[in-house]
Amino acid sequence: MEVLSIPSNYTPREDLLAGKTLLVTGAGDGIGRTAAQTFARYGATVVLLGRTVSKLEAVYDEIETTGGPKPAIIEMDLATADEQSYQNLASGLEKEFSCLDGILHNAGLLGDRRPIESADYSSWQTVMQVNVNAQFLLTRYLLPLLKESSNASIVLTSSTVGRVGRAYWGAYAVSKFATEGFMQVLAGELENTTNIRVNSLNPRATNTGMRRTAYPAETPTDNPAPADIMPAYLYLIGNDSSEVTGKAFDAR
Ligand SMILES: NC(=O)c1ccc[n+]([C@@H]2O[C@H](COP(=O)([O-])OP(=O)(O)OC[C@H]3O[C@@H](n4cnc5c(N)ncnc54)[C@H](OP(=O)(O)O)[C@@H]3O)[C@@H](O)[C@H]2O)c1
């Protein structure tokens, strides 16, 4: 798989995302939290989706305090939400917003890392539900609202182990391969027919709770902070990547 980088020395305009409405999943913590704050700082109205309301409210308050456009909160546990919940979510957003200009599919679960031979099926299913099926359901029901945008971007979060398999990374690695596949299928379907582009983004090692759980022996601050990789997120979610679709990116 060819993996691209964003243009070197990419510098987003201050008003890059002004007037845009963007949905971020897993917006309460880690990379998603920083992405939501960053998108708001660049002018976007951000819809904060996550499972822990207190975390989403903290992000909401931070955005309001720093003068960003008033965000919205959607409490949703992607592990347990049924199909009807996604339909309700889409009709709720349709009432509130005239269009959706992008989705950052960021929420993710690490799950168990153990041999396939002894993997727990229930844990496997949960990882697939959050990391793969939720992306499909959200996209499936939000495409009509994305089609109302003049320039929309769907960004799917990948991983190094979703591009080259790695022993014992189980459902997580498989879910990220599925994410790359979903990106390619959807980008192919939307190419030439709409104004919606679809790309994948691998943040690579970033200092978050997930990374600290996956690599407890590391010194966390040896890895970049989420803020350090935001240029790639801004490039892909904003109009500077208008001509780019169906591609796999690394954030650095
Ligand atoms: N950090 C890295 O080094 C790295 C490397 C490669 C790829 N990634 C990918 O980058 C993305 C963000 O990871 P991160 O490192 O920021 O992880 P994180 O700190 O663990 O944050 C994950 C976010 O996803 C949310 N989430 C998890 N399960 C959910 C569910 N069932 N329903 C709704 N939201 C749920 C979490 O909500 P709560 O806060 O409520 O738990 C949290 O906000 C993931 O897709 C991950 O696979 C990360």
Coordinates of C-alpha atoms and ligand atoms in Angstrom, one line a residue:
M1 CA 0.0 0.0 0.0
E2 CA 1.3 3.4 -0.9
V3 CA 1.4 5.7 2.1
L4 CA 1.4 9.5 1.6
S5 CA 2.5 12.4 3.8
I6 CA 0.9 15.8 3.9
P7 CA 2.8 18.6 2.0
S8 CA 6.0 19.5 3.9
N9 CA 5.7 22.7 5.9
Y10 CA 1.9 22.7 5.5
T11 CA 0.6 25.8 7.3
P12 CA -3.2 26.0 7.5
R13 CA -5.0 29.3 7.2
E14 CA -6.4 30.6 10.4
D15 CA -10.0 30.4 9.0
L16 CA -9.4 27.1 7.3
L17 CA -12.6 25.5 8.8
A18 CA -14.8 28.6 9.2
G19 CA -18.4 27.8 8.4
K20 CA -17.9 24.1 8.5
T21 CA -19.7 21.6 10.6
L22 CA -17.6 18.6 11.5
L23 CA -18.3 15.4 13.5
V24 CA -15.6 13.9 15.6
T25 CA -16.0 10.4 17.2
G26 CA -14.1 9.7 20.4
A27 CA -14.0 13.4 21.0
G28 CA -13.6 13.2 24.8
D29 CA -10.0 12.0 25.1
G30 CA -6.7 11.5 23.3
I31 CA -6.3 12.5 19.7
G32 CA -10.1 13.0 19.2
R33 CA -10.2 15.6 22.0
T34 CA -7.3 17.6 20.6
A35 CA -8.7 17.3 17.0
A36 CA -12.1 18.6 18.2
Q37 CA -10.5 21.6 20.0
T38 CA -8.2 22.2 17.0
F39 CA -11.0 22.1 14.5
A40 CA -13.0 24.6 16.6
R41 CA -10.0 26.9 16.8
Y42 CA -9.8 26.9 13.0
G43 CA -13.5 28.0 12.9
A44 CA -15.5 24.7 12.7
T45 CA -18.7 24.0 14.6
V46 CA -17.8 20.6 16.1
V47 CA -20.2 17.8 16.9
L48 CA -18.6 15.9 19.8
L49 CA -19.5 12.2 19.8
G50 CA -18.4 9.9 22.6
R51 CA -19.5 7.6 25.4
T52 CA -18.4 9.6 28.5
V53 CA -20.5 12.7 28.8
S54 CA -18.3 14.3 31.5
K55 CA -15.3 14.2 29.1
L56 CA -17.4 15.6 26.2
E57 CA -18.6 18.4 28.5
A58 CA -15.1 19.3 29.4
V59 CA -14.2 19.6 25.7
Y60 CA -17.4 21.6 25.1
D61 CA -16.4 24.0 27.9
E62 CA -12.8 24.4 26.6
I63 CA -14.1 25.3 23.2
E64 CA -16.6 27.8 24.5
T65 CA -14.0 29.4 26.8
T66 CA -11.6 29.8 24.0
G67 CA -14.2 31.5 21.9
G68 CA -14.9 28.7 19.3
P69 CA -18.3 28.2 17.7
K70 CA -20.8 26.6 20.0
P71 CA -20.3 22.8 19.7
A72 CA -22.8 20.0 20.1
I73 CA -22.6 16.9 22.2
I74 CA -23.8 13.4 21.2
E75 CA -23.6 10.8 23.9
M76 CA -23.3 7.4 22.2
D77 CA -21.6 4.2 23.1
L78 CA -20.5 2.8 19.7
A79 CA -20.1 -0.7 21.2
T80 CA -23.8 -1.0 22.1
A81 CA -25.6 1.4 19.8
D82 CA -28.1 -0.3 17.5
E83 CA -28.9 0.7 13.9
Q84 CA -31.9 2.7 15.0
S85 CA -29.6 4.9 17.1
Y86 CA -27.6 5.9 14.1
Q87 CA -30.8 6.7 12.1
N88 CA -32.0 8.8 15.1
L89 CA -28.6 10.5 15.2
A90 CA -28.8 11.4 11.5
S91 CA -32.3 12.8 11.7
G92 CA -31.3 14.8 14.8
L93 CA -28.4 16.3 13.0
E94 CA -30.5 17.0 9.9
K95 CA -32.9 19.1 12.0
E96 CA -30.0 21.0 13.5
F97 CA -27.6 21.5 10.5
S98 CA -28.2 22.2 6.8
C99 CA -25.2 20.0 5.9
L100 CA -22.2 18.1 7.4
D101 CA -18.8 19.0 6.0
G102 CA -16.8 16.1 7.5
I103 CA -16.5 13.2 9.8
L104 CA -13.3 12.3 11.7
H105 CA -13.8 8.6 12.5
N106 CA -11.4 8.5 15.5
A107 CA -13.0 6.5 18.3
G108 CA -11.1 3.2 18.7
L109 CA -10.6 0.3 21.1
L110 CA -7.4 -1.6 21.5
G111 CA -9.0 -4.8 22.8
D112 CA -7.0 -7.9 23.8
R113 CA -3.7 -8.5 22.3
R114 CA -3.2 -12.3 22.4
P115 CA -2.9 -15.2 19.9
I116 CA -5.8 -15.9 17.6
E117 CA -5.9 -19.4 19.0
S118 CA -7.0 -18.1 22.5
A119 CA -8.8 -14.9 21.5
D120 CA -12.0 -14.1 23.2
Y121 CA -14.9 -13.9 20.7
S122 CA -16.9 -11.3 22.7
S123 CA -13.8 -9.0 23.0
W124 CA -13.2 -9.5 19.2
Q125 CA -16.8 -8.6 18.4
T126 CA -16.6 -5.4 20.5
V127 CA -13.5 -4.2 18.8
M128 CA -15.0 -4.8 15.4
Q129 CA -18.2 -3.1 16.5
V130 CA -16.4 0.1 17.6
N131 CA -13.6 0.2 15.1
V132 CA -15.4 -1.0 12.0
N133 CA -19.2 -1.4 12.2
A134 CA -19.7 2.0 13.8
Q135 CA -17.8 3.7 10.9
F136 CA -20.1 2.0 8.5
L137 CA -23.3 2.8 10.3
L138 CA -22.4 6.5 10.9
T139 CA -21.3 7.0 7.3
R140 CA -24.2 5.1 5.9
Y141 CA -26.8 7.3 7.6
L142 CA -24.9 10.6 7.4
L143 CA -24.1 10.4 3.7
P144 CA -27.3 12.4 2.8
L145 CA -26.2 15.2 5.1
L146 CA -22.6 15.1 3.7
K147 CA -24.0 15.3 0.2
E148 CA -25.5 18.7 1.1
S149 CA -22.0 20.1 1.7
S150 CA -20.1 21.8 -1.1
N151 CA -16.8 20.2 0.0
A152 CA -16.9 17.3 2.5
S153 CA -14.2 15.1 3.9
I154 CA -14.4 11.7 5.6
V155 CA -11.2 10.8 7.5
L156 CA -10.8 7.2 8.8
T157 CA -8.3 6.5 11.5
S158 CA -5.8 3.7 10.6
S159 CA -2.7 2.3 12.3
T160 CA 0.6 0.9 11.3
V161 CA -0.7 -2.6 12.2
G162 CA -3.6 -2.0 9.8
R163 CA -1.2 -1.8 6.9
V164 CA 1.2 -4.6 7.7
G165 CA -0.1 -7.3 10.0
R166 CA 1.5 -8.0 13.3
A167 CA 1.3 -11.1 15.5
Y168 CA -0.8 -10.9 18.6
W169 CA -2.5 -7.6 17.7
G170 CA -5.7 -9.6 17.0
A171 CA -8.9 -7.8 16.3
Y172 CA -7.3 -4.3 16.5
A173 CA -5.0 -5.0 13.6
V174 CA -7.7 -6.7 11.6
S175 CA -10.1 -3.8 12.3
K176 CA -7.6 -1.3 10.9
F177 CA -7.2 -3.4 7.7
A178 CA -11.0 -3.3 7.4
T179 CA -10.8 0.5 7.9
E180 CA -8.4 0.8 5.0
G181 CA -10.7 -1.4 2.9
F182 CA -13.8 0.6 3.9
M183 CA -11.9 3.8 2.9
Q184 CA -11.0 2.4 -0.6
V185 CA -14.5 1.0 -1.3
L186 CA -16.2 4.2 -0.2
A187 CA -13.8 6.5 -2.0
G188 CA -14.3 4.5 -5.2
E189 CA -18.1 4.7 -4.9
L190 CA -18.0 8.5 -4.4
E191 CA -15.3 9.4 -6.9
N192 CA -16.6 11.5 -9.8
T193 CA -20.1 11.4 -8.4
T194 CA -20.1 13.7 -5.4
N195 CA -18.1 16.3 -3.5
I196 CA -17.1 13.9 -0.8
R197 CA -13.6 12.7 -0.4
V198 CA -12.5 9.8 1.8
N199 CA -9.0 9.1 3.1
S200 CA -7.3 7.2 5.9
L201 CA -4.9 8.6 8.4
N202 CA -2.4 6.8 10.6
P203 CA -1.5 9.0 13.6
R204 CA 1.5 6.8 14.3
A205 CA 2.9 6.6 17.9
T206 CA 1.2 9.4 19.8
N207 CA 1.1 10.0 23.6
T208 CA -2.4 9.0 24.6
G209 CA -4.1 6.6 27.0
M210 CA -4.3 4.0 24.3
R211 CA -0.6 4.2 23.5
R212 CA 0.4 4.1 27.1
T213 CA -1.7 0.9 27.5
A214 CA -0.3 -0.7 24.5
Y215 CA 3.4 0.1 25.4
P216 CA 3.6 0.4 29.2
A217 CA 7.4 0.2 29.1
E218 CA 7.8 3.4 27.0
T219 CA 8.4 6.8 28.4
P220 CA 5.2 8.4 27.3
T221 CA 6.7 11.8 26.5
D222 CA 9.1 10.2 24.0
N223 CA 6.1 10.1 21.7
P224 CA 4.6 13.2 20.1
A225 CA 1.6 14.7 21.8
P226 CA -1.8 14.8 19.9
A227 CA -1.2 18.5 19.2
D228 CA 2.0 17.8 17.3
I229 CA 0.1 15.8 14.6
M230 CA -2.8 18.2 14.1
P231 CA -1.4 19.6 10.8
A232 CA -2.3 16.3 9.1
Y233 CA -5.8 16.3 10.6
L234 CA -6.3 19.9 9.4
Y235 CA -5.0 19.2 6.0
L236 CA -7.3 16.2 5.4
I237 CA -10.5 17.6 7.0
G238 CA -10.1 21.1 5.4
N239 CA -10.4 22.1 1.8
D240 CA -6.6 22.0 1.1
S241 CA -7.0 18.3 0.4
S242 CA -10.0 18.9 -1.9
E243 CA -8.5 17.0 -4.8
V244 CA -7.3 14.0 -2.7
T245 CA -9.4 10.9 -2.2
G246 CA -8.9 7.2 -1.7
K247 CA -5.4 7.7 -0.2
A248 CA -3.7 6.4 2.9
F249 CA -1.8 9.0 4.9
D250 CA 0.7 9.0 7.8
A251 CA 0.3 11.9 10.2
R252 CA 4.1 12.4 10.3
Ligands
LIG1 N1 -2.2 6.8 20.1 C1 -1.6 6.1 19.1 O1 -0.4 5.9 19.2 C2 -2.3 5.6 18.0 C3 -1.6 5.0 16.9 C4 -2.3 4.5 15.8 C5 -3.6 4.6 15.7 N2 -4.3 5.2 16.8 C6 -5.8 5.4 16.6 O2 -6.1 6.7 16.8 C7 -7.5 6.8 17.3 C8 -7.5 7.6 18.6 O3 -6.7 6.9 19.6 P1 -6.2 7.5 20.9 O4 -4.8 7.1 21.0 O5 -6.6 8.9 21.0 O6 -7.0 6.6 22.0 P2 -7.7 7.0 23.4 O7 -6.9 8.0 24.0 O8 -7.9 5.7 24.0 O9 -9.1 7.6 22.9 C9 -10.0 6.9 22.3 C10 -11.3 7.6 22.2 O10 -12.3 6.7 21.7 C11 -13.4 6.7 22.6 N3 -14.1 5.4 22.5 C12 -13.6 4.2 22.8 N4 -14.6 3.3 22.8 C13 -15.8 4.0 22.5 C14 -17.1 3.6 22.4 N5 -17.5 2.3 22.6 N6 -18.0 4.5 22.1 C15 -17.7 5.8 21.9 N7 -16.4 6.2 22.0 C16 -15.5 5.3 22.3 C17 -12.9 6.9 23.9 O11 -13.9 7.3 24.8 P3 -13.7 7.4 26.4 O12 -12.7 8.5 26.7 O13 -15.0 7.6 26.9 O14 -13.1 6.0 26.8 C18 -11.8 8.0 23.6 O15 -12.4 9.3 23.6 C19 -8.0 5.3 17.5 O16 -8.7 5.0 16.3 C20 -6.7 4.6 17.5 O17 -6.8 3.2 17.1 C21 -3.7 5.7 17.8

